[in-house]
CSV table of C-alpha atoms in Angstrom, one decimal:
chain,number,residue,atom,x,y,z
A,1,UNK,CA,22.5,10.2,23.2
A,2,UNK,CA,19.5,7.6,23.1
A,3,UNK,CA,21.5,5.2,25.5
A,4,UNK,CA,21.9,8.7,27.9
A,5,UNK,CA,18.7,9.6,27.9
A,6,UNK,CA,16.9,6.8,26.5
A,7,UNK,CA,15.8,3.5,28.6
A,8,UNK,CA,17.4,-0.3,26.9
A,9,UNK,CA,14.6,-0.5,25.4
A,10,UNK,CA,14.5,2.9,23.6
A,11,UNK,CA,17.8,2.9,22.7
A,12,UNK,CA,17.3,-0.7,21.0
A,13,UNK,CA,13.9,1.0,19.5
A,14,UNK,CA,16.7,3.8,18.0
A,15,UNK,CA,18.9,1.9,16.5
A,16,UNK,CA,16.0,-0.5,14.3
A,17,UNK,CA,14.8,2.4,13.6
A,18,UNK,CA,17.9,3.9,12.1
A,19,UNK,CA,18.6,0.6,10.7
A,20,UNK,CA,15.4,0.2,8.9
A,21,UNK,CA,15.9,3.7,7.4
A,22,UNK,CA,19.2,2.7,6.2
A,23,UNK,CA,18.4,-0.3,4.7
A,24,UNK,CA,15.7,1.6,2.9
A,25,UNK,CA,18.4,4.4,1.5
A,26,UNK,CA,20.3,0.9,0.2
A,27,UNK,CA,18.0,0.0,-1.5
A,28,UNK,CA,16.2,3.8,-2.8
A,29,UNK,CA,20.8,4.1,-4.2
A,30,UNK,CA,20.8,0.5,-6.0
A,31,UNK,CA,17.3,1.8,-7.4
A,32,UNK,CA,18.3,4.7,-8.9
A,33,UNK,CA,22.0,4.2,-9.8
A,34,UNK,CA,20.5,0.8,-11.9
A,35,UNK,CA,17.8,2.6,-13.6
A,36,UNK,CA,19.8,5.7,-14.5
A,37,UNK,CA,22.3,3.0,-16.2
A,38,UNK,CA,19.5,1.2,-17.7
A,39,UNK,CA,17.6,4.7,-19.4
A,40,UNK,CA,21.2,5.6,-20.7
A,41,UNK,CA,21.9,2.5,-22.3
A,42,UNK,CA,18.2,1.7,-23.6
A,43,UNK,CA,16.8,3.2,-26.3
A,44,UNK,CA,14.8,6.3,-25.5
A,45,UNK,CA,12.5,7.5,-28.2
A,46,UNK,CA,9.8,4.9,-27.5
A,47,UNK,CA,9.6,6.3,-23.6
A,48,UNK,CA,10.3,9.8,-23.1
A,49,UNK,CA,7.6,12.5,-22.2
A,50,UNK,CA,5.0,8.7,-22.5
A,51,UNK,CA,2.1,8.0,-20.8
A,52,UNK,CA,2.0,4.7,-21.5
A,53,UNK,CA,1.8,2.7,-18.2
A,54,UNK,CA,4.9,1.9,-16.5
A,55,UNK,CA,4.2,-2.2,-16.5
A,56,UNK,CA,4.1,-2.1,-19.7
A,57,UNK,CA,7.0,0.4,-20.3
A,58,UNK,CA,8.9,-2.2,-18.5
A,59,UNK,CA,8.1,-5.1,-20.7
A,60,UNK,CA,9.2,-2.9,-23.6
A,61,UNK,CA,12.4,-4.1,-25.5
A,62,UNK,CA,15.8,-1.9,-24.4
A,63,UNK,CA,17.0,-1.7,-28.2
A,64,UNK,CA,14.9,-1.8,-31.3
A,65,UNK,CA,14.0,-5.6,-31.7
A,66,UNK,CA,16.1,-6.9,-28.9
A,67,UNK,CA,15.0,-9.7,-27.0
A,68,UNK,CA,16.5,-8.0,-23.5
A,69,UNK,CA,13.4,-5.9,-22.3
A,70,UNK,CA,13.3,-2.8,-20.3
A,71,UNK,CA,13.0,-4.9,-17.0
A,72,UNK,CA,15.7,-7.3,-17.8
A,73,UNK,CA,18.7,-4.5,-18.3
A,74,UNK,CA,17.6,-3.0,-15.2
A,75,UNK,CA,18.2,-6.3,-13.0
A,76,UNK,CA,21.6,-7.1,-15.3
A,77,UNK,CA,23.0,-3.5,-14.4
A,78,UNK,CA,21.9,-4.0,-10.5
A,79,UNK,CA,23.8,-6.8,-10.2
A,80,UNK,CA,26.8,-5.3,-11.7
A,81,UNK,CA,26.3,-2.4,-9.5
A,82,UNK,CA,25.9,-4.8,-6.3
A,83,UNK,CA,28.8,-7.2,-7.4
A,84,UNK,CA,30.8,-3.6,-7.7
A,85,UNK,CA,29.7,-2.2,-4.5
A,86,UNK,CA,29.4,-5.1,-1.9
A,87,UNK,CA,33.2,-5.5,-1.2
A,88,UNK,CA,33.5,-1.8,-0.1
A,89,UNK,CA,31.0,-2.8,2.9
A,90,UNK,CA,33.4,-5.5,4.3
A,91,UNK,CA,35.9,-2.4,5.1
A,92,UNK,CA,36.1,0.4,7.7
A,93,UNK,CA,36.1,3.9,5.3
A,94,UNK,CA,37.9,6.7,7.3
A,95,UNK,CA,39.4,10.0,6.4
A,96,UNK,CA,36.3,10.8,3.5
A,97,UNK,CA,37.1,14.2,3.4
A,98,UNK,CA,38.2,14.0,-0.3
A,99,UNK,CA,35.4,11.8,-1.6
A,100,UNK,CA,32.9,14.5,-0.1
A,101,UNK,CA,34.2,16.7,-1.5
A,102,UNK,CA,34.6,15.8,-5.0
A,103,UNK,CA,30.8,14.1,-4.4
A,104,UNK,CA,30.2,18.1,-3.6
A,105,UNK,CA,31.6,19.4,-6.6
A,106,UNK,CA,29.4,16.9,-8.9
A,107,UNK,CA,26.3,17.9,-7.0
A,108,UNK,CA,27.1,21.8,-7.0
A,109,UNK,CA,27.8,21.5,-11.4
A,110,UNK,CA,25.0,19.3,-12.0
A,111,UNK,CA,22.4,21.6,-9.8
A,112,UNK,CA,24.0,24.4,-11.2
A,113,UNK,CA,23.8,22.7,-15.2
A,114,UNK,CA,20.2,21.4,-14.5
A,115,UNK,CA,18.6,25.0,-13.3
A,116,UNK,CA,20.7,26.6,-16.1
A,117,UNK,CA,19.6,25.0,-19.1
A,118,UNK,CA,15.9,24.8,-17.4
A,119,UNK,CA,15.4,28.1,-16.9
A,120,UNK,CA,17.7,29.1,-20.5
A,121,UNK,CA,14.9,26.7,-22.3
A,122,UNK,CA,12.1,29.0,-20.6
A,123,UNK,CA,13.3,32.1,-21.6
A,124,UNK,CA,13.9,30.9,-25.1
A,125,UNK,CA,11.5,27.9,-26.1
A,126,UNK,CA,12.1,25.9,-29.0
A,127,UNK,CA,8.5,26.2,-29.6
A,128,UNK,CA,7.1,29.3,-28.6
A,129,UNK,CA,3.4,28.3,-28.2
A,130,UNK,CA,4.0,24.9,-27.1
A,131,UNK,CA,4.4,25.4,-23.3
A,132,UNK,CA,3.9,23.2,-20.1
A,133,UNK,CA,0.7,23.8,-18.6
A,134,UNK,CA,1.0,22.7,-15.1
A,135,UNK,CA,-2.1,21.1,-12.8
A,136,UNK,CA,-2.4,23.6,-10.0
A,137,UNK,CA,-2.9,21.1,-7.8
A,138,UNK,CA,-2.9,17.2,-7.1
A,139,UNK,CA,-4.2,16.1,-3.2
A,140,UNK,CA,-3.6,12.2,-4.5
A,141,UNK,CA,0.1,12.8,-4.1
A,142,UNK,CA,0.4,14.2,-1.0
A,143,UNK,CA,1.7,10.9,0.9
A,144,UNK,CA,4.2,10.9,-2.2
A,145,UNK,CA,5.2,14.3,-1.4
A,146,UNK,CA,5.4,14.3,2.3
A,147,UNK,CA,7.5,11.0,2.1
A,148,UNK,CA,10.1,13.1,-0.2
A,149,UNK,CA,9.9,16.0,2.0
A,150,UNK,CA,10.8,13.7,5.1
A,151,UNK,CA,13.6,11.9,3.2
A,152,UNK,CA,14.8,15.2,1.9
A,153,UNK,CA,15.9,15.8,5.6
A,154,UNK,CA,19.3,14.1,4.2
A,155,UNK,CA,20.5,17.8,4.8
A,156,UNK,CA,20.7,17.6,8.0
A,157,UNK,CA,23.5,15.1,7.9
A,158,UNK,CA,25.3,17.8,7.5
A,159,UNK,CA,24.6,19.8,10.3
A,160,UNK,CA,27.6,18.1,12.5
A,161,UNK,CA,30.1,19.0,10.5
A,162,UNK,CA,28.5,22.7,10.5
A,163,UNK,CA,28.2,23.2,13.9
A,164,UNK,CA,31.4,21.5,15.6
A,165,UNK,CA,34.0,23.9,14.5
A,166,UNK,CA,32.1,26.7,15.0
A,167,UNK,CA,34.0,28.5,18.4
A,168,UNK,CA,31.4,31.5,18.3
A,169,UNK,CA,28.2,29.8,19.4
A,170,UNK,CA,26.2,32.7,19.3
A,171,UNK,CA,26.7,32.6,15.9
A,172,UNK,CA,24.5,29.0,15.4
A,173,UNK,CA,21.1,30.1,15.0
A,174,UNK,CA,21.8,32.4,12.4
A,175,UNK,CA,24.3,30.0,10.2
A,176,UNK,CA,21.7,27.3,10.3
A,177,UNK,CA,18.7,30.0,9.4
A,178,UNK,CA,20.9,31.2,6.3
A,179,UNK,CA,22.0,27.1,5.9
A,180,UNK,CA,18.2,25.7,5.7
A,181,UNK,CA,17.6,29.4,4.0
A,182,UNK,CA,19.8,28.7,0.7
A,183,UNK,CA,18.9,24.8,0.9
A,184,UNK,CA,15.0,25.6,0.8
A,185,UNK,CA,15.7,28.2,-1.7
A,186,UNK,CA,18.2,25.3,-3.9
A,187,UNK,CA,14.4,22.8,-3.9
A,188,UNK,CA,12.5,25.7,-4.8
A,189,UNK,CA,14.4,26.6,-7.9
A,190,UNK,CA,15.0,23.1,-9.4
A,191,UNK,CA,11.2,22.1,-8.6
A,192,UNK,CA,9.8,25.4,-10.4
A,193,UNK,CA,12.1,25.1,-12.8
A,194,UNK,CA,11.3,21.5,-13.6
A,195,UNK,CA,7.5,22.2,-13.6
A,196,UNK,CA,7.2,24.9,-16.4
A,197,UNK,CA,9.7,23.4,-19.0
A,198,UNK,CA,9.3,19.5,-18.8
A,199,UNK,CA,6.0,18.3,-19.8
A,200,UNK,CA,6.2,15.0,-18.1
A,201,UNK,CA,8.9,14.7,-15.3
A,202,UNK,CA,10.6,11.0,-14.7
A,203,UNK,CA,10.4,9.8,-11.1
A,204,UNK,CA,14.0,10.2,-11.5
A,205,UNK,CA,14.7,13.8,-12.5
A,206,UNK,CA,18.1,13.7,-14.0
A,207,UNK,CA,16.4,11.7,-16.1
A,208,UNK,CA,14.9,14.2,-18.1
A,209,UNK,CA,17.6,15.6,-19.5
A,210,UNK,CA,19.3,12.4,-21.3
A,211,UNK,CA,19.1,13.4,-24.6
A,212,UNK,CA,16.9,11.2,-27.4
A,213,UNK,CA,18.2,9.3,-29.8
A,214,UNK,CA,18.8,10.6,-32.9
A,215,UNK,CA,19.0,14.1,-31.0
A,216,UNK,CA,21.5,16.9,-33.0
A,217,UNK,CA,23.4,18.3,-30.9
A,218,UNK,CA,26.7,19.7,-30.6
A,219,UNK,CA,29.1,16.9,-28.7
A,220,UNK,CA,29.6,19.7,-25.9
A,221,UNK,CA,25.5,19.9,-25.0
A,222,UNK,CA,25.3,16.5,-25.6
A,223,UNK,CA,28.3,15.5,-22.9
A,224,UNK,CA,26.3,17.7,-21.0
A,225,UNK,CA,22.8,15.8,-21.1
A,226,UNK,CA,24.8,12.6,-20.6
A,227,UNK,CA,26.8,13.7,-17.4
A,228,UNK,CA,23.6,15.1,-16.0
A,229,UNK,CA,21.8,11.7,-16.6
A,230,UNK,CA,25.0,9.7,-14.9
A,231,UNK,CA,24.8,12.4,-12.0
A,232,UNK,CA,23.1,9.8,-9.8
A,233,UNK,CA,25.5,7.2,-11.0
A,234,UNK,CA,28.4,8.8,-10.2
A,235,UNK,CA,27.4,10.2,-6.6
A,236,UNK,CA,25.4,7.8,-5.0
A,237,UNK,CA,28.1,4.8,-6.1
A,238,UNK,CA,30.5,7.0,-3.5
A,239,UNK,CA,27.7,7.7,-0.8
A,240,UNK,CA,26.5,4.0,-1.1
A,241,UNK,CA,29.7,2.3,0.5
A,242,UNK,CA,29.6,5.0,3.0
A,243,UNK,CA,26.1,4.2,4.4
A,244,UNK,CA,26.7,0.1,3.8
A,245,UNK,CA,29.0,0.8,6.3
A,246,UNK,CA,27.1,2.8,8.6
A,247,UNK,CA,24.2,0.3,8.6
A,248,UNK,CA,26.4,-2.7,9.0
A,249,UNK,CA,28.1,-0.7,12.3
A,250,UNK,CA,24.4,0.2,13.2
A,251,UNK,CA,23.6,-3.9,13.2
A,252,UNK,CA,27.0,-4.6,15.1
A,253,UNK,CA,25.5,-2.0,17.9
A,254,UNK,CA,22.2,-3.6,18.1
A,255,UNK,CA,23.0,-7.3,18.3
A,256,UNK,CA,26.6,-7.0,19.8
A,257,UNK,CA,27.9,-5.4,22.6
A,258,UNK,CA,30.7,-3.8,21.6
A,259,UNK,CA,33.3,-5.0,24.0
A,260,UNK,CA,32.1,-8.8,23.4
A,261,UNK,CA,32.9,-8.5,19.6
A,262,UNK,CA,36.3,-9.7,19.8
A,263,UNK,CA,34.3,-13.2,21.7
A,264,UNK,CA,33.3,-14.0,18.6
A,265,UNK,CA,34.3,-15.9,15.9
A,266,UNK,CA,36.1,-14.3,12.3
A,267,UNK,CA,32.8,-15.0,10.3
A,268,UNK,CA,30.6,-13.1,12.8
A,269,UNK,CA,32.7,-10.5,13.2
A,270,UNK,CA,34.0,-9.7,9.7
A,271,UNK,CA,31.5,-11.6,7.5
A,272,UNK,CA,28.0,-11.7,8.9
A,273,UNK,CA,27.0,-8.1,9.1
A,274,UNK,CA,28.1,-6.9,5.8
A,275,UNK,CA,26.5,-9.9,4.3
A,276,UNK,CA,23.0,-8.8,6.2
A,277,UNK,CA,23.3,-5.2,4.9
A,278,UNK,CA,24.0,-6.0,1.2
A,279,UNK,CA,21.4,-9.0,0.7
A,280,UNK,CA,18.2,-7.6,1.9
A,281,UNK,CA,18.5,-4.2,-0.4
A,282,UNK,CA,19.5,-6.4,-3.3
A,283,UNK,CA,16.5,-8.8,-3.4
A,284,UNK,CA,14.1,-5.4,-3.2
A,285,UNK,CA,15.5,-3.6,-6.0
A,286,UNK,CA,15.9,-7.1,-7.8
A,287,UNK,CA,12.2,-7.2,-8.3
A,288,UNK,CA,11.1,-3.8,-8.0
A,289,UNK,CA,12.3,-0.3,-9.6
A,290,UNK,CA,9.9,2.0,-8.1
A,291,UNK,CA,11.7,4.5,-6.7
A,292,UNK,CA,8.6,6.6,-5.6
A,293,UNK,CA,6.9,3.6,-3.8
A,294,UNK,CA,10.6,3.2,-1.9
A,295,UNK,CA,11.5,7.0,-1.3
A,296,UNK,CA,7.4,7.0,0.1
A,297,UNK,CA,7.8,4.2,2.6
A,298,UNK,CA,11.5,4.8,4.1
A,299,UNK,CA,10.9,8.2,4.4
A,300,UNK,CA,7.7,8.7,6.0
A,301,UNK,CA,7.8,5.3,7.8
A,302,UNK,CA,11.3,4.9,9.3
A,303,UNK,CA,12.5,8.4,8.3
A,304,UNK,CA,9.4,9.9,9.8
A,305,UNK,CA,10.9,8.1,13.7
A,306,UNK,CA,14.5,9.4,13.0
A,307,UNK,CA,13.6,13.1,12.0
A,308,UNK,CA,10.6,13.4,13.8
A,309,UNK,CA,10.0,11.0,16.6
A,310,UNK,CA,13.3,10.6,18.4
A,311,UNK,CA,14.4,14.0,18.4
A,312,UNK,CA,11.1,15.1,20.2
A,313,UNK,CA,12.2,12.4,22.6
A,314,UNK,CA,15.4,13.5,22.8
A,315,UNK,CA,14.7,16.9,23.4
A,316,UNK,CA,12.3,16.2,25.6
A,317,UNK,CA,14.0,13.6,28.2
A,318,UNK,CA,16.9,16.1,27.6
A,319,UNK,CA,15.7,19.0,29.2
A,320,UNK,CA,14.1,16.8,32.0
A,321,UNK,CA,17.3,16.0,32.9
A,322,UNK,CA,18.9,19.1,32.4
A,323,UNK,CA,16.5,20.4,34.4
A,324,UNK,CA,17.1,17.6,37.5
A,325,UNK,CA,21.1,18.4,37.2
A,326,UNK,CA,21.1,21.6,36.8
A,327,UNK,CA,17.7,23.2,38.3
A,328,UNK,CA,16.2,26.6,37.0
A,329,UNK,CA,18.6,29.0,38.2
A,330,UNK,CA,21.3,28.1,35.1
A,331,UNK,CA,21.0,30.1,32.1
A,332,UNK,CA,22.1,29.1,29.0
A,333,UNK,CA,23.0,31.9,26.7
A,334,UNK,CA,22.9,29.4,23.6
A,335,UNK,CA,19.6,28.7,24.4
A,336,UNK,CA,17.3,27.8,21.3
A,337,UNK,CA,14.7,29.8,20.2
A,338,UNK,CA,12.3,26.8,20.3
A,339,UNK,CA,12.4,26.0,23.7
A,340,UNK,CA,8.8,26.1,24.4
A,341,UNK,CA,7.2,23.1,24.6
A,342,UNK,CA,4.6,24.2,21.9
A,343,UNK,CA,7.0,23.3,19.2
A,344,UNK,CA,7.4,19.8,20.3
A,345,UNK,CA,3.6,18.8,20.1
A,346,UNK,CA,3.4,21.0,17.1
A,347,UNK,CA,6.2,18.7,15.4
A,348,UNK,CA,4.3,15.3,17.4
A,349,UNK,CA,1.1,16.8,15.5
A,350,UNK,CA,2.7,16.7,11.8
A,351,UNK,CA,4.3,13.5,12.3
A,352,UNK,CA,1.2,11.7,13.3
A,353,UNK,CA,-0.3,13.7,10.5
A,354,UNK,CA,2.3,12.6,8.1
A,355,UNK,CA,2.1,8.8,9.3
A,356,UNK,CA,-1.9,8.9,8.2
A,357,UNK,CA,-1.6,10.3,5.2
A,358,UNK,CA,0.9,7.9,3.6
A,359,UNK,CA,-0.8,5.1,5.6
A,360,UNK,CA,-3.8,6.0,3.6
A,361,UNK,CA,-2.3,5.9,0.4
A,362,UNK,CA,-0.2,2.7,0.5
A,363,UNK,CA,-2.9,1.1,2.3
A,364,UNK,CA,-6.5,2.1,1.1
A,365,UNK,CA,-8.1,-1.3,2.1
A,366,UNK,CA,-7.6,-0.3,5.7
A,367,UNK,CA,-9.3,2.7,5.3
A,368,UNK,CA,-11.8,1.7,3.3
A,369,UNK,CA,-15.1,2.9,4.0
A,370,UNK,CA,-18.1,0.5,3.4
């Protein structure tokens, strides 16, 4: 669609874009898969439900009196989790029906274990007059939250495989109103439930239920706790080759035409892209875990163009054509219910809103007032 409706230009504006994104989702997996590994393995009495700051959590030995600290296991399990995944990258995946779906299933149990035991442990406390007490409100993490909410748009990967086989298009609007209806609905529960049982939530939520050491528990609740704190683990190690993939296509598009590939020599064609898509994420997450500062910046930076930006564009040259084609005497009976043109500066407005407000946070000195 961007080379249809887009000039060379835009379409080569697109596909950065999208490649940017996807380089930041690289690195946001290798993240979180090597620092769920690393809070399994390390010891966890020392760190859970702490304030203490996280430089110096870091610098904070893994076991006991070990010499390995916090830090250190983090960038030994990220390279095992690179060396592990990289090769997949180098090969075309087709036919990922089954690893969807069993990457469904996980994420189906583990909501369904996580909001279980959460609101179980609210009903019945442990500790009766020991209770979360919430902040009402905290305006400083906004950016934070807006960059999640933009990156949360993941859902509408989805939509695609929704919408194709549908024969009855009439039918759309009201499958994707119930679709976004039960995935708003999914957020809501696990947020509130999180909020009023955990005292302190991990960047990382999963996190919070790995159970502390020394913890008794029967071996079923405590299989439990562990597969819950392996849930990243286990599904973004199948969802990272996927979008290695993706990006490395992605960079083939931008620098390549397509039917010059087979010009080129073995290493550009076979070696060179995958190489470019598994370096640059590795030496990110090699010197920095914060997930937060990541999810922030590819989400409301890049992700903010690709859910925001381009589809406005898209929608917009769209119906300009559509409208030069066809004229005004075509109705379309599948016509969407935001057709007017309001929605399209309302959505420009948030963007730009969005855009200024994590801008403001990541970089105060430019907005510094003397």
């Amino acid at each position: 669609m961007s080379k249809i409706f887009f000039s060379s230009a835009g379409a080569m504006t697109f596909f950065v874009c999208i490649s940017v994104y996807l380089f930041g989702d690289m690195s946001i997996y290798s993240a979180v898969v090597s620092s769920t590994m690393r809070d399994v393995i390390c010891d966890k009495n020392e760190t859970r439900n702490s304030t203490i700051n996280s430089t110096v959590l870091l610098g904070l030995p893994c076991w006991g009196d070990s010499d390995l600290t916090r830090f250190q296991v983090y960038r030994i399990c990220q390279v095992i989790f690179t060396i592990c995944m990289a090769p997949w990258v180098f090969f075309n995946l087709s036919k990922t029906k089954h690893l969807q779906f069993v990457t469904l299933s996980f994420r189906v149990l583990a909501f369904s274990i996580m909001i279980s035991i959460a609101i179980y442990r609210i009903v019945y406390p442990e500790d009766p007059s020991n209770r979360p007490d919430p902040i009402k409100y905290n305006f400083s993490t906004v950016p934070f939250l807006i960059g999640s909410l933009i990156y949360a748009f993941m859902s509408q990967h989805s939509l695609p495989s929704i919408l194709v086989p549908i024969h009855e298009k009439h039918k759309v609007f009201r499958i994707v109103t119930i679709d976004y209806f039960l995935i708003t609905l999914l957020y809501l529960v696990l947020a509130l439930t999180g909020i009023f049982f955990f005292f302190l939530l991990e960047a990382l939520y999963t996190i919070n239920f790995i159970p502390s050491d020394g913890s008794q528990q029967a071996f079923f609740f405590k299989f439990i706790e562990y597969f819950l704190g392996l849930f990243p683990v286990l599904t973004l190690t199948t969802t990272f080759p996927i979008v290695g993939v993706t990006l490395r296509n992605n960079l083939q598009t931008l620098f390549i035409e397509k039917n010059q590939i087979h010009t080129y020599n073995f290493f550009v064609r076979r070696m060179l892209f995958p190489i470019m898509v598994v370096i640059p994420p590795f030496f990110i997450t090699f010197n920095t875990e914060d997930v937060s500062s990541l999810v922030s910046f590819t989400g409301c930076f890049a992700g903010n163009f690709i859910q925001y930006g381009f589809p406005i564009a898209l929608v917009y040259f769209a119906r300009k054509t559509c409208k030069n084609v066809l004229g005004d005497g075509i109705k379309n009976d599948y016509r969407s219910p935001f057709q007017s043109d309001f929605w399209i500066f309302l959505l420009l407005a948030w963007s730009c809103l969005s855009l200024i407000l994590v801008s403001i946070q990541m970089f105060p000195g430019l907005f510094k007032v003397e």
